[in-house]
PDB file of C-alpha atoms in Angstrom:
ATOM      1  CA  GLY H   1       0.000   0.000   0.000  1.00 53.00           C
ATOM      2  CA  ALA H   2       0.891   3.653  -0.097  1.00 77.00           C
ATOM      3  CA  GLY H   3       1.638   3.879   3.591  1.00 91.00           C
ATOM      4  CA  VAL H   4       1.750   1.892   6.821  1.00 95.00           C
ATOM      5  CA  SER H   5      -1.766   0.940   7.823  1.00 95.00           C
ATOM      6  CA  GLN H   6      -2.778   0.152  11.387  1.00 96.00           C
ATOM      7  CA  SER H   7      -6.063  -1.138  12.700  1.00 97.00           C
ATOM      8  CA  PRO H   8      -8.077  -0.481  14.674  1.00 97.00           C
ATOM      9  CA  SER H   9      -7.367   3.214  15.109  1.00 95.00           C
ATOM     10  CA  ASN H  10      -8.972   3.134  18.545  1.00 96.00           C
ATOM     11  CA  LYS H  11      -9.618   0.247  20.909  1.00 97.00           C
ATOM     12  CA  VAL H  12     -11.296   0.304  24.292  1.00 98.00           C
ATOM     13  CA  THR H  13     -11.094  -2.933  26.224  1.00 98.00           C
ATOM     14  CA  GLU H  14     -11.840  -4.170  29.688  1.00 97.00           C
ATOM     15  CA  LYS H  15      -9.026  -5.028  32.040  1.00 97.00           C
ATOM     16  CA  GLY H  16      -8.116  -8.679  31.715  1.00 97.00           C
ATOM     17  CA  LYS H  17      -9.214  -9.071  28.090  1.00 98.00           C
ATOM     18  CA  ASP H  18      -6.862  -9.905  25.229  1.00 98.00           C
ATOM     19  CA  VAL H  19      -6.395  -7.515  22.313  1.00 98.00           C
ATOM     20  CA  GLU H  20      -4.866  -7.801  18.867  1.00 98.00           C
ATOM     21  CA  LEU H  21      -3.421  -4.845  16.997  1.00 98.00           C
ATOM     22  CA  ARG H  22      -2.682  -5.099  13.302  1.00 97.00           C
ATOM     23  CA  CYS H  23      -0.013  -3.481  11.148  1.00 97.00           C
ATOM     24  CA  ASP H  24       0.188  -3.633   7.364  1.00 96.00           C
ATOM     25  CA  PRO H  25       3.586  -2.242   6.297  1.00 94.00           C
ATOM     26  CA  ILE H  26       4.569  -0.648   3.026  1.00 92.00           C
ATOM     27  CA  SER H  27       4.880  -3.277   0.326  1.00 90.00           C
ATOM     28  CA  GLY H  28       8.480  -4.380  -0.067  1.00 86.00           C
ATOM     29  CA  HIS H  29       9.661  -3.060   3.280  1.00 89.00           C
ATOM     30  CA  THR H  30      11.590  -5.828   4.947  1.00 88.00           C
ATOM     31  CA  ALA H  31      11.858  -4.284   8.405  1.00 90.00           C
ATOM     32  CA  LEU H  32       8.886  -3.751  10.727  1.00 93.00           C
ATOM     33  CA  TYR H  33       8.910  -2.174  14.175  1.00 93.00           C
ATOM     34  CA  TRP H  34       6.424  -1.778  17.005  1.00 96.00           C
ATOM     35  CA  TYR H  35       6.680   1.105  19.443  1.00 96.00           C
ATOM     36  CA  ARG H  36       4.524   2.204  22.354  1.00 96.00           C
ATOM     37  CA  GLN H  37       3.892   5.828  23.244  1.00 95.00           C
ATOM     38  CA  SER H  38       2.351   6.596  26.610  1.00 91.00           C
ATOM     39  CA  LEU H  39       0.676   9.953  27.176  1.00 83.00           C
ATOM     40  CA  GLY H  40       3.209  12.766  26.974  1.00 75.00           C
ATOM     41  CA  GLN H  41       6.126  10.392  26.580  1.00 80.00           C
ATOM     42  CA  GLY H  42       8.560   9.427  23.884  1.00 84.00           C
ATOM     43  CA  LEU H  43       8.449   6.223  21.915  1.00 92.00           C
ATOM     44  CA  GLU H  44       9.326   2.984  23.643  1.00 93.00           C
ATOM     45  CA  PHE H  45      10.680   0.230  21.402  1.00 92.00           C
ATOM     46  CA  LEU H  46       8.819  -3.080  21.654  1.00 96.00           C
ATOM     47  CA  ILE H  47       9.817  -5.485  18.892  1.00 94.00           C
ATOM     48  CA  TYR H  48      11.554  -5.534  15.528  1.00 91.00           C
ATOM     49  CA  PHE H  49      11.177  -7.880  12.555  1.00 92.00           C
ATOM     50  CA  GLN H  50      13.744  -8.027   9.751  1.00 87.00           C
ATOM     51  CA  GLY H  51      12.985 -10.290   6.820  1.00 83.00           C
ATOM     52  CA  ASN H  52      13.084 -13.939   7.817  1.00 81.00           C
ATOM     53  CA  SER H  53      15.398 -13.405  10.777  1.00 84.00           C
ATOM     54  CA  ALA H  54      14.307 -14.106  14.328  1.00 87.00           C
ATOM     55  CA  PRO H  55      12.617 -11.002  15.732  1.00 90.00           C
ATOM     56  CA  ASP H  56      14.298  -8.782  18.286  1.00 89.00           C
ATOM     57  CA  LYS H  57      11.912  -8.992  21.224  1.00 92.00           C
ATOM     58  CA  SER H  58      14.132  -7.192  23.689  1.00 90.00           C
ATOM     59  CA  GLY H  59      11.689  -4.322  24.207  1.00 92.00           C
ATOM     60  CA  LEU H  60       8.605  -6.315  25.116  1.00 95.00           C
ATOM     61  CA  PRO H  61       7.687  -5.270  28.680  1.00 95.00           C
ATOM     62  CA  SER H  62       6.272  -8.600  29.829  1.00 95.00           C
ATOM     63  CA  ASP H  63       5.329 -12.056  28.618  1.00 96.00           C
ATOM     64  CA  ARG H  64       1.774 -10.803  28.131  1.00 97.00           C
ATOM     65  CA  PHE H  65       3.039  -9.111  24.978  1.00 98.00           C
ATOM     66  CA  SER H  66       3.771 -11.044  21.808  1.00 97.00           C
ATOM     67  CA  ALA H  67       3.926 -10.317  18.113  1.00 96.00           C
ATOM     68  CA  GLU H  68       4.121 -12.195  14.891  1.00 95.00           C
ATOM     69  CA  ARG H  69       4.654 -11.322  11.293  1.00 94.00           C
ATOM     70  CA  THR H  70       3.102 -13.568   8.692  1.00 85.00           C
ATOM     71  CA  GLY H  71       4.650 -14.017   5.261  1.00 81.00           C
ATOM     72  CA  GLY H  72       7.053 -11.172   5.873  1.00 76.00           C
ATOM     73  CA  SER H  73       4.223  -8.661   5.613  1.00 90.00           C
ATOM     74  CA  VAL H  74       1.353  -8.106   8.037  1.00 95.00           C
ATOM     75  CA  SER H  75       2.165  -8.076  11.740  1.00 96.00           C
ATOM     76  CA  THR H  76      -0.081  -8.587  14.746  1.00 97.00           C
ATOM     77  CA  LEU H  77       0.766  -7.387  18.250  1.00 98.00           C
ATOM     78  CA  THR H  78      -1.131  -9.300  20.918  1.00 98.00           C
ATOM     79  CA  ILE H  79      -1.540  -8.168  24.504  1.00 98.00           C
ATOM     80  CA  GLN H  80      -2.978 -10.798  26.823  1.00 98.00           C
ATOM     81  CA  ARG H  81      -4.798 -10.059  30.072  1.00 98.00           C
ATOM     82  CA  THR H  82      -4.608  -6.315  29.498  1.00 98.00           C
ATOM     83  CA  GLN H  83      -3.809  -4.002  32.400  1.00 97.00           C
ATOM     84  CA  GLN H  84      -4.546  -0.304  32.769  1.00 96.00           C
ATOM     85  CA  GLU H  85      -0.860   0.515  32.370  1.00 95.00           C
ATOM     86  CA  ASP H  86      -1.054  -0.945  28.858  1.00 97.00           C
ATOM     87  CA  SER H  87      -3.116   2.081  27.814  1.00 97.00           C
ATOM     88  CA  ALA H  88      -1.057   3.898  25.193  1.00 97.00           C
ATOM     89  CA  VAL H  89      -0.732   4.557  21.492  1.00 96.00           C
ATOM     90  CA  TYR H  90       0.876   1.631  19.710  1.00 97.00           C
ATOM     91  CA  LEU H  91       2.801   2.704  16.633  1.00 96.00           C
ATOM     92  CA  CYS H  92       4.025   0.497  13.853  1.00 96.00           C
ATOM     93  CA  ALA H  93       6.738   1.497  11.396  1.00 94.00           C
ATOM     94  CA  SER H  94       8.447  -0.084   8.437  1.00 92.00           C
ATOM     95  CA  SER H  95      11.630   0.578   6.500  1.00 88.00           C
ATOM     96  CA  PRO H  96      13.081  -0.860   3.330  1.00 82.00           C
ATOM     97  CA  ASP H  97      16.204  -2.411   4.814  1.00 68.00           C
ATOM     98  CA  ARG H  98      18.726  -2.260   7.596  1.00 61.00           C
ATOM     99  CA  VAL H  99      20.821   0.445   6.021  1.00 64.00           C
ATOM    100  CA  LEU H 100      21.563   2.966   8.722  1.00 65.00           C
ATOM    101  CA  THR H 101      20.260   5.882   6.708  1.00 69.00           C
ATOM    102  CA  ALA H 102      16.888   4.354   5.954  1.00 67.00           C
ATOM    103  CA  GLY H 103      14.192   6.287   7.699  1.00 75.00           C
ATOM    104  CA  TYR H 104      11.088   4.742   9.116  1.00 87.00           C
ATOM    105  CA  THR H 105       7.572   5.297   7.837  1.00 91.00           C
ATOM    106  CA  PHE H 106       5.106   5.232  10.698  1.00 93.00           C
ATOM    107  CA  GLY H 107       1.464   4.304  10.741  1.00 94.00           C
ATOM    108  CA  SER H 108      -1.130   6.472  12.459  1.00 92.00           C
ATOM    109  CA  GLY H 109      -1.163   4.214  15.484  1.00 95.00           C
ATOM    110  CA  THR H 110      -3.735   2.374  17.545  1.00 96.00           C
ATOM    111  CA  ARG H 111      -4.908   4.152  20.673  1.00 96.00           C
ATOM    112  CA  LEU H 112      -5.546   1.478  23.282  1.00 97.00           C
ATOM    113  CA  THR H 113      -7.567   2.300  26.370  1.00 97.00           C
ATOM    114  CA  VAL H 114      -7.915  -0.303  29.098  1.00 97.00           C
ATOM    115  CA  VAL H 115     -10.792   0.392  31.465  1.00 97.00           C
TER     116      VAL H 115
ATOM    117  CA  ALA T   1      23.799   2.237  26.653  1.00 74.00           C
ATOM    118  CA  GLN T   2      22.412   4.491  23.991  1.00 83.00           C
ATOM    119  CA  LYS T   3      20.437   7.512  25.083  1.00 91.00           C
ATOM    120  CA  ILE T   4      18.785  10.575  23.616  1.00 95.00           C
ATOM    121  CA  THR T   5      18.166  13.607  25.815  1.00 96.00           C
ATOM    122  CA  GLN T   6      15.817  16.444  24.974  1.00 97.00           C
ATOM    123  CA  THR T   7      15.913  18.938  27.827  1.00 96.00           C
ATOM    124  CA  GLN T   8      13.133  21.263  26.661  1.00 95.00           C
ATOM    125  CA  PRO T   9       9.681  19.858  27.461  1.00 93.00           C
ATOM    126  CA  GLY T  10       8.071  22.892  25.836  1.00 95.00           C
ATOM    127  CA  MET T  11       9.102  25.815  23.677  1.00 95.00           C
ATOM    128  CA  PHE T  12       7.343  28.908  22.383  1.00 97.00           C
ATOM    129  CA  VAL T  13       8.327  30.824  19.279  1.00 97.00           C
ATOM    130  CA  GLN T  14       6.827  33.783  17.477  1.00 97.00           C
ATOM    131  CA  GLU T  15       5.615  33.168  13.965  1.00 97.00           C
ATOM    132  CA  LYS T  16       8.291  33.880  11.326  1.00 97.00           C
ATOM    133  CA  GLU T  17      11.129  33.621  13.833  1.00 97.00           C
ATOM    134  CA  ALA T  18      13.708  30.842  14.026  1.00 98.00           C
ATOM    135  CA  VAL T  19      13.802  28.306  16.847  1.00 98.00           C
ATOM    136  CA  THR T  20      16.347  25.735  17.995  1.00 98.00           C
ATOM    137  CA  LEU T  21      15.299  22.472  19.606  1.00 98.00           C
ATOM    138  CA  ASP T  22      18.036  20.820  21.621  1.00 98.00           C
ATOM    139  CA  CYS T  23      19.115  17.200  21.426  1.00 98.00           C
ATOM    140  CA  THR T  24      22.106  15.459  22.946  1.00 98.00           C
ATOM    141  CA  TYR T  25      22.925  11.819  22.600  1.00 96.00           C
ATOM    142  CA  ASP T  26      25.143   9.204  24.122  1.00 94.00           C
ATOM    143  CA  THR T  27      26.578   6.278  22.238  1.00 90.00           C
ATOM    144  CA  SER T  28      29.777   4.313  21.957  1.00 85.00           C
ATOM    145  CA  ASP T  29      29.046   3.445  18.334  1.00 85.00           C
ATOM    146  CA  GLN T  30      31.418   4.913  15.782  1.00 86.00           C
ATOM    147  CA  SER T  31      28.742   4.874  13.100  1.00 86.00           C
ATOM    148  CA  TYR T  32      25.239   6.084  13.736  1.00 90.00           C
ATOM    149  CA  GLY T  33      22.442   8.164  12.319  1.00 91.00           C
ATOM    150  CA  LEU T  34      20.479  10.978  13.897  1.00 94.00           C
ATOM    151  CA  PHE T  35      16.888  11.738  12.974  1.00 94.00           C
ATOM    152  CA  TRP T  36      14.231  14.295  13.788  1.00 96.00           C
ATOM    153  CA  TYR T  37      10.538  13.527  13.630  1.00 95.00           C
ATOM    154  CA  LYS T  38       7.515  15.790  13.963  1.00 96.00           C
ATOM    155  CA  GLN T  39       4.322  14.580  15.599  1.00 94.00           C
ATOM    156  CA  PRO T  40       1.336  16.909  15.178  1.00 94.00           C
ATOM    157  CA  SER T  41      -1.764  16.549  17.301  1.00 90.00           C
ATOM    158  CA  SER T  42      -3.113  14.059  14.755  1.00 87.00           C
ATOM    159  CA  GLY T  43      -0.519  11.602  16.083  1.00 86.00           C
ATOM    160  CA  GLU T  44       1.321  10.664  12.916  1.00 87.00           C
ATOM    161  CA  MET T  45       5.123  10.637  13.005  1.00 92.00           C
ATOM    162  CA  ILE T  46       6.626  12.645  10.159  1.00 92.00           C
ATOM    163  CA  PHE T  47      10.298  12.238   9.261  1.00 92.00           C
ATOM    164  CA  LEU T  48      12.008  15.624   8.933  1.00 95.00           C
ATOM    165  CA  ILE T  49      15.752  15.305   8.581  1.00 94.00           C
ATOM    166  CA  TYR T  50      18.674  12.878   8.849  1.00 93.00           C
ATOM    167  CA  GLN T  51      22.329  13.359   9.792  1.00 94.00           C
ATOM    168  CA  GLY T  52      24.960  10.625   9.527  1.00 91.00           C
ATOM    169  CA  SER T  53      27.780  10.528  12.028  1.00 91.00           C
ATOM    170  CA  TYR T  54      30.377  10.753   9.263  1.00 90.00           C
ATOM    171  CA  ASP T  55      28.681  13.554   7.360  1.00 89.00           C
ATOM    172  CA  GLU T  56      30.935  16.579   7.407  1.00 87.00           C
ATOM    173  CA  GLN T  57      28.237  19.050   6.534  1.00 93.00           C
ATOM    174  CA  ASN T  58      25.115  19.826   8.506  1.00 95.00           C
ATOM    175  CA  ALA T  59      21.978  18.397   6.970  1.00 95.00           C
ATOM    176  CA  THR T  60      19.350  20.757   5.600  1.00 96.00           C
ATOM    177  CA  GLU T  61      15.826  20.117   4.346  1.00 94.00           C
ATOM    178  CA  GLY T  62      13.942  23.237   3.394  1.00 97.00           C
ATOM    179  CA  ARG T  63      13.309  25.249   6.575  1.00 97.00           C
ATOM    180  CA  TYR T  64      14.876  22.523   8.719  1.00 97.00           C
ATOM    181  CA  SER T  65      18.557  22.262   9.437  1.00 97.00           C
ATOM    182  CA  LEU T  66      20.477  20.117  11.856  1.00 97.00           C
ATOM    183  CA  ASN T  67      23.262  21.720  13.866  1.00 96.00           C
ATOM    184  CA  PHE T  68      25.522  18.698  14.319  1.00 96.00           C
ATOM    185  CA  GLN T  69      28.364  19.026  16.821  1.00 96.00           C
ATOM    186  CA  LYS T  70      29.921  15.600  17.026  1.00 94.00           C
ATOM    187  CA  ALA T  71      32.424  16.345  19.772  1.00 94.00           C
ATOM    188  CA  ARG T  72      29.621  17.622  21.982  1.00 95.00           C
ATOM    189  CA  LYS T  73      27.296  14.778  20.901  1.00 95.00           C
ATOM    190  CA  SER T  74      24.733  17.371  20.007  1.00 97.00           C
ATOM    191  CA  ALA T  75      22.212  17.348  17.147  1.00 97.00           C
ATOM    192  CA  ASN T  76      19.988  20.371  17.496  1.00 98.00           C
ATOM    193  CA  LEU T  77      17.141  21.040  15.080  1.00 98.00           C
ATOM    194  CA  VAL T  78      16.796  24.555  13.736  1.00 98.00           C
ATOM    195  CA  ILE T  79      13.501  25.613  12.209  1.00 98.00           C
ATOM    196  CA  SER T  80      13.690  28.882  10.314  1.00 97.00           C
ATOM    197  CA  ALA T  81      10.759  31.201   9.639  1.00 97.00           C
ATOM    198  CA  SER T  82       8.364  29.356  11.955  1.00 97.00           C
ATOM    199  CA  GLN T  83       4.824  28.786  10.778  1.00 97.00           C
ATOM    200  CA  LEU T  84       1.666  28.086  12.771  1.00 97.00           C
ATOM    201  CA  GLY T  85       1.647  24.588  11.289  1.00 97.00           C
ATOM    202  CA  ASP T  86       4.977  23.886  12.947  1.00 98.00           C
ATOM    203  CA  SER T  87       3.215  23.588  16.312  1.00 98.00           C
ATOM    204  CA  ALA T  88       3.749  19.951  17.265  1.00 97.00           C
ATOM    205  CA  MET T  89       5.864  17.552  19.289  1.00 96.00           C
ATOM    206  CA  TYR T  90       9.383  17.089  17.955  1.00 97.00           C
ATOM    207  CA  PHE T  91      11.387  13.962  18.639  1.00 96.00           C
ATOM    208  CA  CYS T  92      15.088  13.442  18.229  1.00 96.00           C
ATOM    209  CA  ALA T  93      16.125   9.851  17.543  1.00 94.00           C
ATOM    210  CA  MET T  94      19.273   7.866  16.968  1.00 92.00           C
ATOM    211  CA  ARG T  95      20.060   4.637  15.236  1.00 87.00           C
ATOM    212  CA  GLY T  96      23.377   2.916  15.738  1.00 81.00           C
ATOM    213  CA  LEU T  97      25.000  -0.397  15.125  1.00 67.00           C
ATOM    214  CA  ARG T  98      24.656  -1.499  18.745  1.00 62.00           C
ATOM    215  CA  SER T  99      20.903  -0.829  18.753  1.00 61.00           C
ATOM    216  CA  GLN T 100      20.637  -3.249  15.843  1.00 61.00           C
ATOM    217  CA  GLY T 101      18.867  -0.719  13.721  1.00 67.00           C
ATOM    218  CA  ASN T 102      16.206   0.299  16.200  1.00 80.00           C
ATOM    219  CA  LEU T 103      15.505   3.983  16.512  1.00 87.00           C
ATOM    220  CA  ILE T 104      15.916   5.212  20.067  1.00 89.00           C
ATOM    221  CA  PHE T 105      13.813   8.278  20.805  1.00 93.00           C
ATOM    222  CA  GLY T 106      14.063  11.177  23.193  1.00 94.00           C
ATOM    223  CA  LYS T 107      11.060  12.292  25.230  1.00 93.00           C
ATOM    224  CA  GLY T 108      10.290  15.104  22.824  1.00 95.00           C
ATOM    225  CA  THR T 109       9.813  18.852  22.843  1.00 97.00           C
ATOM    226  CA  LYS T 110       6.424  20.464  22.414  1.00 96.00           C
ATOM    227  CA  LEU T 111       6.742  23.491  20.148  1.00 98.00           C
ATOM    228  CA  SER T 112       4.043  26.121  20.111  1.00 98.00           C
ATOM    229  CA  VAL T 113       4.148  28.826  17.452  1.00 97.00           C
ATOM    230  CA  LYS T 114       2.446  32.087  18.422  1.00 96.00           C
ATOM    231  CA  PRO T 115       0.721  34.239  15.788  1.00 95.00           C
TER     232      PRO T 115
END
């Protein structure tokens, strides 16, 4: 597609429920990243996919968070047993390769509210 | 560890004047890239400008320029002739070999342009 697409744009869920957030990167971009942005804060790295390599999961805050990327394209971030502190905007980004100068293209994010 | 520091939580500037947003970084990588992103109230992250650690000249993109002082580990963003549409959050970010390609972000500076 023309840009990085994320869905849903907004999600309200009850504490304890599981949620799935979807990211559709730019066609041909081999790298895909998930970040979390809490209110008034910077971006916190969560997970990084590069081609067929094993993902870098070093930023995931707990084992309730997981992500997968199917066929090297669409990615799903899953949060199990959501907690109120999970409320944030979840941003997905993609880039064409691992060249240092390659910038990221971000999606518009999913605003998650846990009530 | 890699770190980005933005010491100005908020800045005000008069329309048509220039403004400098501060960014310092810490890294032991010899090769790295520095980025600035703009995030308007709509939430999207917009890439503004890139500076490579080995670039001898400061990067410029239209009204944006990056004042790169390598010895001071400083990468300040200069916006000339501010416009009302420049009001947004601005994030400095770095990408180095040790971070395996992940962008590490500062906490951001909120810029407000006064008419």
